[in-house]
Coordinates of C-alpha atoms and ligand atoms in Angstrom, one line a residue:
M293 CA 0.0 0.0 0.0
S294 CA 1.6 3.3 -0.9
K295 CA 1.3 6.5 1.1
T296 CA -0.6 8.2 -1.7
T297 CA -3.5 5.8 -1.4
L298 CA -4.3 7.0 2.0
T299 CA -6.3 10.2 1.3
S300 CA -9.5 9.3 3.2
K301 CA -10.6 11.0 6.4
I302 CA -12.5 9.2 9.2
A303 CA -14.0 11.2 12.1
V304 CA -14.6 9.5 15.4
V305 CA -17.3 11.4 17.3
G306 CA -16.8 10.7 21.1
A307 CA -13.3 10.4 22.2
G308 CA -14.0 8.3 25.3
E309 CA -12.8 4.7 25.9
V310 CA -14.5 3.2 22.7
G311 CA -13.8 6.2 20.4
S312 CA -10.1 6.2 21.3
T313 CA -9.7 2.4 20.9
I314 CA -11.3 2.6 17.5
A315 CA -8.9 5.4 16.6
Y316 CA -6.0 3.2 17.8
S317 CA -7.2 0.2 15.8
L318 CA -7.6 2.4 12.7
I319 CA -4.0 3.6 13.1
L320 CA -2.8 0.0 13.4
L321 CA -4.8 -1.0 10.3
T322 CA -3.5 2.0 8.3
V323 CA -6.8 2.6 6.8
A324 CA -7.1 6.4 6.4
G325 CA -4.8 9.4 5.9
E326 CA -6.4 11.5 8.7
I327 CA -8.4 10.7 11.8
L328 CA -10.3 13.5 13.5
L329 CA -11.3 13.1 17.1
V330 CA -14.4 15.1 18.1
D331 CA -15.6 15.6 21.7
P332 CA -17.0 18.5 23.7
K333 CA -14.7 17.6 26.6
E334 CA -11.8 19.4 24.9
N335 CA -9.2 18.3 27.5
V336 CA -10.0 14.6 27.2
R337 CA -10.0 14.9 23.3
D338 CA -6.7 16.7 23.2
A339 CA -5.1 14.3 25.5
Q340 CA -6.4 11.3 23.4
V341 CA -5.0 13.0 20.3
Q342 CA -1.6 13.4 22.0
D343 CA -1.5 9.9 23.3
L344 CA -2.7 8.4 19.9
S345 CA -0.2 10.5 17.9
D346 CA 2.6 8.6 19.6
A347 CA 1.2 5.4 17.9
T348 CA 1.2 6.7 14.3
F349 CA 4.8 5.7 13.6
H350 CA 3.3 2.2 13.2
G351 CA 2.9 0.5 9.8
N352 CA 4.2 1.5 6.4
T353 CA 1.9 4.5 6.1
S354 CA 1.5 7.5 8.3
T355 CA -2.0 8.2 9.5
R356 CA -2.3 11.7 11.0
I357 CA -4.5 12.2 14.0
R358 CA -5.9 15.6 15.2
A359 CA -8.8 17.2 17.1
G360 CA -11.7 18.2 14.9
T361 CA -15.0 19.9 15.0
H362 CA -18.4 18.4 14.4
K363 CA -18.7 20.5 11.2
E364 CA -15.4 19.0 9.9
A365 CA -16.6 15.6 10.8
G366 CA -19.6 16.0 8.5
Q367 CA -17.2 16.3 5.6
C368 CA -15.3 13.1 6.3
D369 CA -15.6 9.8 4.3
I370 CA -16.7 7.9 7.4
V371 CA -18.1 9.3 10.7
V372 CA -18.0 6.7 13.5
I373 CA -20.4 7.7 16.3
T374 CA -19.4 6.5 19.7
A375 CA -20.8 9.6 21.5
G376 CA -23.0 8.7 24.4
A377 CA -23.5 7.2 27.8
K378 CA -22.4 3.7 28.6
Q379 CA -24.1 1.1 30.7
K380 CA -23.8 1.2 34.5
K381 CA -24.0 -1.9 36.5
G382 CA -27.4 -3.6 36.1
E383 CA -28.4 -1.4 33.1
S384 CA -29.2 -2.8 29.7
R385 CA -28.2 -1.3 26.4
T386 CA -31.8 -0.1 25.7
D387 CA -31.8 1.7 29.1
L388 CA -29.4 4.2 27.4
I389 CA -31.9 5.3 24.7
G390 CA -33.2 8.5 26.2
R391 CA -29.8 9.9 27.0
N392 CA -28.1 8.7 23.8
M393 CA -30.8 9.7 21.4
K394 CA -30.5 13.3 22.7
I395 CA -26.7 13.2 22.3
L396 CA -27.1 11.7 18.8
G397 CA -29.7 14.4 17.7
S398 CA -27.4 17.2 18.8
A399 CA -24.2 15.7 17.4
I400 CA -25.9 15.1 14.0
E401 CA -27.4 18.7 13.9
D402 CA -23.8 20.0 14.6
M403 CA -22.3 17.9 11.8
K404 CA -24.9 18.8 9.0
P405 CA -24.8 19.2 6.1
F406 CA -23.0 16.0 5.4
A407 CA -20.8 15.5 2.3
K408 CA -22.9 13.4 -0.1
D409 CA -20.7 10.2 0.1
T410 CA -20.3 10.3 3.9
V411 CA -21.0 6.9 5.6
L412 CA -22.2 7.1 9.2
L413 CA -21.3 4.2 11.4
L414 CA -23.2 4.0 14.6
V415 CA -21.5 2.3 17.5
A416 CA -23.1 4.0 20.6
N417 CA -25.8 1.9 22.3
P418 CA -28.5 0.9 21.8
V419 CA -26.9 0.6 18.4
D420 CA -29.8 -0.6 16.3
V421 CA -32.3 1.9 17.6
L422 CA -29.7 4.7 17.2
T423 CA -29.0 3.7 13.7
Y424 CA -32.7 4.0 12.9
F425 CA -32.9 7.4 14.4
A426 CA -29.6 8.5 12.8
Q427 CA -31.1 7.6 9.4
K428 CA -34.0 10.0 10.2
F429 CA -31.9 12.8 11.6
A430 CA -29.0 12.8 9.0
G431 CA -30.9 13.0 5.7
L432 CA -28.4 10.7 4.0
P433 CA -29.4 7.7 1.9
R434 CA -30.4 4.9 4.3
E435 CA -27.7 2.5 3.0
Q436 CA -25.0 5.1 4.0
V437 CA -26.2 5.0 7.7
I438 CA -25.3 1.6 9.4
G439 CA -24.6 0.2 12.8
S440 CA -21.8 -2.2 13.9
G441 CA -24.7 -4.4 15.1
T442 CA -24.0 -8.0 15.7
F443 CA -20.7 -8.1 13.9
L444 CA -19.1 -8.0 17.4
D445 CA -21.4 -10.7 18.7
S446 CA -20.5 -12.9 15.7
A447 CA -16.8 -12.4 16.3
R448 CA -17.4 -13.5 19.9
L449 CA -19.4 -16.6 18.7
R450 CA -16.7 -17.6 16.2
G451 CA -14.0 -17.2 18.9
M452 CA -16.0 -19.6 21.3
L453 CA -16.7 -22.1 18.4
A454 CA -13.0 -21.9 17.3
E455 CA -11.9 -22.9 20.8
K456 CA -14.3 -25.9 21.1
A457 CA -13.6 -27.1 17.6
D458 CA -10.0 -26.4 17.9
V459 CA -9.7 -24.7 14.5
A460 CA -9.0 -21.1 13.6
A461 CA -11.7 -18.6 13.9
S462 CA -11.1 -17.4 10.4
S463 CA -12.0 -20.9 9.2
I464 CA -15.5 -20.6 10.7
D465 CA -18.5 -18.9 9.2
A466 CA -21.1 -18.2 11.9
Y467 CA -23.5 -15.3 12.3
V468 CA -25.4 -13.8 15.2
L469 CA -28.4 -11.9 13.8
G470 CA -31.1 -9.4 14.9
E471 CA -30.6 -7.0 17.8
H472 CA -27.2 -6.2 19.3
G473 CA -28.8 -7.0 22.6
E474 CA -31.4 -9.3 24.3
S475 CA -33.3 -10.5 21.3
Q476 CA -30.3 -11.6 19.2
F477 CA -30.1 -15.2 17.9
V478 CA -27.5 -17.5 16.4
A479 CA -28.3 -18.7 12.8
W480 CA -27.1 -22.2 13.6
S481 CA -28.5 -23.5 10.3
S482 CA -25.8 -21.7 8.3
V483 CA -22.8 -22.2 10.7
S484 CA -20.0 -24.0 8.9
I485 CA -16.5 -25.0 9.7
G486 CA -14.1 -25.1 6.8
G487 CA -17.1 -25.0 4.6
V488 CA -18.5 -28.2 6.3
P489 CA -21.9 -27.8 8.0
I490 CA -21.4 -27.6 11.9
E491 CA -23.4 -30.8 12.5
Q492 CA -20.9 -32.9 10.4
A493 CA -17.8 -30.9 11.4
V494 CA -18.3 -31.4 15.2
S495 CA -20.5 -33.4 17.5
D496 CA -23.5 -31.7 19.4
L497 CA -21.8 -33.0 22.6
Q498 CA -18.8 -30.7 21.9
I499 CA -21.0 -27.7 21.3
D500 CA -23.9 -27.0 23.5
R501 CA -25.8 -24.6 21.2
A502 CA -28.1 -23.0 23.8
A503 CA -25.2 -22.4 26.3
T504 CA -22.9 -21.1 23.5
A505 CA -25.6 -18.6 22.2
E506 CA -26.2 -17.5 25.8
D507 CA -22.5 -17.0 26.6
T508 CA -22.1 -15.0 23.3
K509 CA -25.1 -12.7 24.3
N510 CA -23.7 -12.2 27.9
K511 CA -20.0 -11.8 27.1
A512 CA -20.1 -8.0 27.2
T513 CA -21.9 -8.0 30.6
A514 CA -19.4 -10.5 31.9
I515 CA -16.5 -8.2 30.9
M516 CA -18.2 -5.1 32.2
E517 CA -18.7 -6.7 35.6
S518 CA -14.9 -6.8 36.1
K519 CA -13.6 -3.8 34.0
G520 CA -16.6 -1.6 33.6
A521 CA -16.6 -1.3 29.9
T522 CA -15.7 -3.1 26.6
A523 CA -13.6 -1.4 24.0
F524 CA -11.0 -3.7 22.2
G525 CA -13.6 -5.9 20.5
I526 CA -15.6 -3.1 19.1
G527 CA -12.3 -1.3 18.2
G528 CA -11.3 -4.1 15.9
V529 CA -14.7 -4.5 14.5
A530 CA -15.3 -0.9 13.8
A531 CA -11.9 -0.5 12.1
S532 CA -12.6 -3.6 10.0
I533 CA -15.9 -2.2 8.9
C534 CA -14.2 1.2 7.9
K535 CA -11.6 -0.7 5.9
S536 CA -14.4 -2.7 3.9
I537 CA -16.0 0.6 3.2
L538 CA -13.0 2.8 2.2
F539 CA -11.4 0.0 0.0
D540 CA -14.8 -1.0 -1.4
Q541 CA -14.0 -4.5 -0.3
K542 CA -17.5 -6.0 -0.7
N543 CA -17.0 -8.2 2.4
I544 CA -20.2 -9.9 3.8
R545 CA -20.7 -8.8 7.3
P546 CA -23.7 -8.9 9.8
I547 CA -24.4 -5.2 10.0
S548 CA -27.3 -3.2 11.4
H549 CA -29.2 -1.7 8.5
Y550 CA -32.8 -0.8 7.7
R551 CA -35.2 -3.6 6.9
E552 CA -38.3 -2.4 5.2
D553 CA -40.2 -5.6 6.2
L554 CA -39.5 -5.1 9.9
Q555 CA -39.6 -1.3 9.9
C556 CA -36.3 -1.1 12.0
C557 CA -32.6 -1.5 11.8
L558 CA -31.1 -4.7 12.9
S559 CA -28.3 -7.1 11.8
F560 CA -28.5 -9.4 8.8
P561 CA -25.5 -10.2 6.5
V562 CA -24.8 -7.5 3.9
V563 CA -22.2 -6.7 1.2
L564 CA -20.3 -3.7 2.5
G565 CA -18.8 -1.3 0.0
R566 CA -17.9 2.4 -0.5
K567 CA -21.4 3.5 -0.1
G568 CA -22.2 1.4 2.9
V569 CA -24.7 -1.4 2.3
V570 CA -24.4 -2.5 -1.3
R571 CA -27.1 -5.2 -0.8
T572 CA -28.5 -7.6 1.6
V573 CA -27.5 -11.2 1.3
P574 CA -30.5 -13.5 1.1
M575 CA -29.3 -15.9 3.8
P576 CA -31.8 -18.8 4.3
L577 CA -33.1 -19.2 7.8
S578 CA -34.8 -22.2 9.5
E579 CA -38.4 -21.7 10.5
E580 CA -37.3 -21.1 14.1
E581 CA -34.6 -18.6 13.1
D582 CA -37.1 -16.8 10.9
K583 CA -39.4 -16.5 13.9
A584 CA -36.5 -15.2 16.0
L585 CA -35.7 -12.5 13.5
K586 CA -39.3 -11.3 13.4
K587 CA -39.4 -11.3 17.2
S588 CA -36.2 -9.3 17.4
G589 CA -37.7 -6.8 14.8
E590 CA -40.9 -6.4 17.0
S591 CA -38.9 -5.8 20.1
L592 CA -36.8 -3.1 18.4
R593 CA -40.1 -1.6 16.9
E594 CA -41.5 -1.3 20.5
I595 CA -38.4 0.6 21.7
I596 CA -38.5 2.9 18.7
V597 CA -42.3 3.7 19.2
D598 CA -41.6 4.4 22.9
A599 CA -38.7 6.6 22.1
E600 CA -40.7 8.6 19.6
K601 CA -43.5 9.1 22.1
S602 CA -41.2 10.3 24.9
S603 CA -39.5 12.7 22.6
A604 CA -42.6 14.1 21.0
Ligands
LIG143 N1 -22.0 -1.3 19.6 C1 -21.1 -1.9 20.3 O1 -20.8 -3.1 20.2 C2 -20.5 -1.2 21.5 C3 -21.0 -0.1 21.9 N2 -20.5 0.6 23.0 C4 -21.2 1.9 23.3 O2 -20.3 3.0 22.9 C5 -20.7 4.2 23.7 C6 -19.4 4.9 24.3 O3 -18.8 4.1 25.2 P1 -17.5 4.6 26.0 O4 -16.6 5.2 25.0 O5 -17.0 3.6 26.9 O6 -18.0 5.9 26.8 P2 -17.2 7.1 27.4 O7 -18.0 7.7 28.5 O8 -15.8 6.6 27.7 O9 -17.1 8.1 26.1 C7 -18.2 8.7 25.5 C8 -17.8 10.1 25.0 O10 -18.8 10.7 24.3 C9 -18.6 12.1 24.4 N3 -19.7 12.9 24.0 C10 -20.8 13.2 24.6 N4 -21.7 14.0 23.9 C11 -20.9 14.2 22.6 C12 -21.3 14.9 21.4 N5 -22.4 15.7 21.3 N6 -20.3 14.9 20.5 C13 -19.1 14.2 20.6 N7 -18.9 13.5 21.7 C14 -19.7 13.5 22.7 C15 -18.3 12.3 25.9 O11 -17.7 13.5 26.2 C16 -17.4 11.1 26.1 O12 -16.0 11.5 26.0 C17 -21.7 3.7 24.7 O13 -23.0 3.9 24.4 C18 -21.4 2.2 24.8 O14 -22.5 1.5 25.3 C19 -19.4 0.2 23.7 C20 -18.9 -1.0 23.4 C21 -19.4 -1.8 22.3
LIG144 C1 -21.1 -2.8 25.3 C2 -21.5 -3.6 24.1 O1 -22.5 -3.3 23.5 C3 -20.7 -4.7 23.8 O2 -19.5 -4.9 24.2 O3 -21.3 -5.6 23.2

């Protein structure tokens, strides 16, 4: 990769624990020419810029990092939105909706008007509901406003399966779909290891599906109980999404996007390219999985309707 290819700009809005980890992952992946950190807490933002700038020697390209304004962010190729409150002990992701919807609304107003090709990547929680509202607030084409969704949960699932089956995670195809939260489900009917359906690749005794799905769903809570937050997983996932977009890689990823049939945003495999979602992949689901997808959609719809009522 030559230096001249890195002309893209990524803004990370919210320079807290997650925003700074995403910026760090972007630097290590050498994805963009410039990363802008945006946060109203100027002292925190500037200290993160200083600390991160010490990591930019890495790789064969030099990514510059600097503080930016919301207006500048609106002109970047990708805006990663991590601005918002995180869960306190005992809180669910959806408990954050009131606080984080307000923050999202004001951050988007401050960034407008967006450049026409800008892709918004939502990370703040509850990510599916915020992706839905970001599509409404931003006025960009829906396919350019996406959420990290269950890509992280799918990475967690693959890691657990890899350990149990004793193969590399990269040789496993496995998707967690639906909400990045309570109503998510594993699409077991399409899990394969080295291209071999899971039921032929490993015995049911080795993999307790219900327990594995539950452990996947609860992994974030388990981490937060001890260290208060999660950051590295989403750092890697968000940087990988940015790379797929900027290099128009057309990778297939479980990403939160708008589903007309369900009237909400949730995760289903899509092809990711320079304009965000290129198309949805028509992944076949079992009857039970199809029901789980619809249930997840209904549960997200309820949160959306409640949020609309309380903000009216
Ligand atoms: N989607 C996912 O898989 C994951 C999502 N998250 C979510 O990411 C969010 C951020 O988490 P942390 O970074 O740990 O929180 P944090 O509290 O460390 O950082 C949040 C930052 O947002 C800033 N902020 C507030 N209003 C802003 C605005 N209008 N513009 C720009 N910045 C603004 C705050 O000043 C703060 O620095 C949370 O909602 C958390 O639940 C965290 C991990 C994984
Ligand atoms: C916090 C969060 O959403 C996660 O780590 O999955």
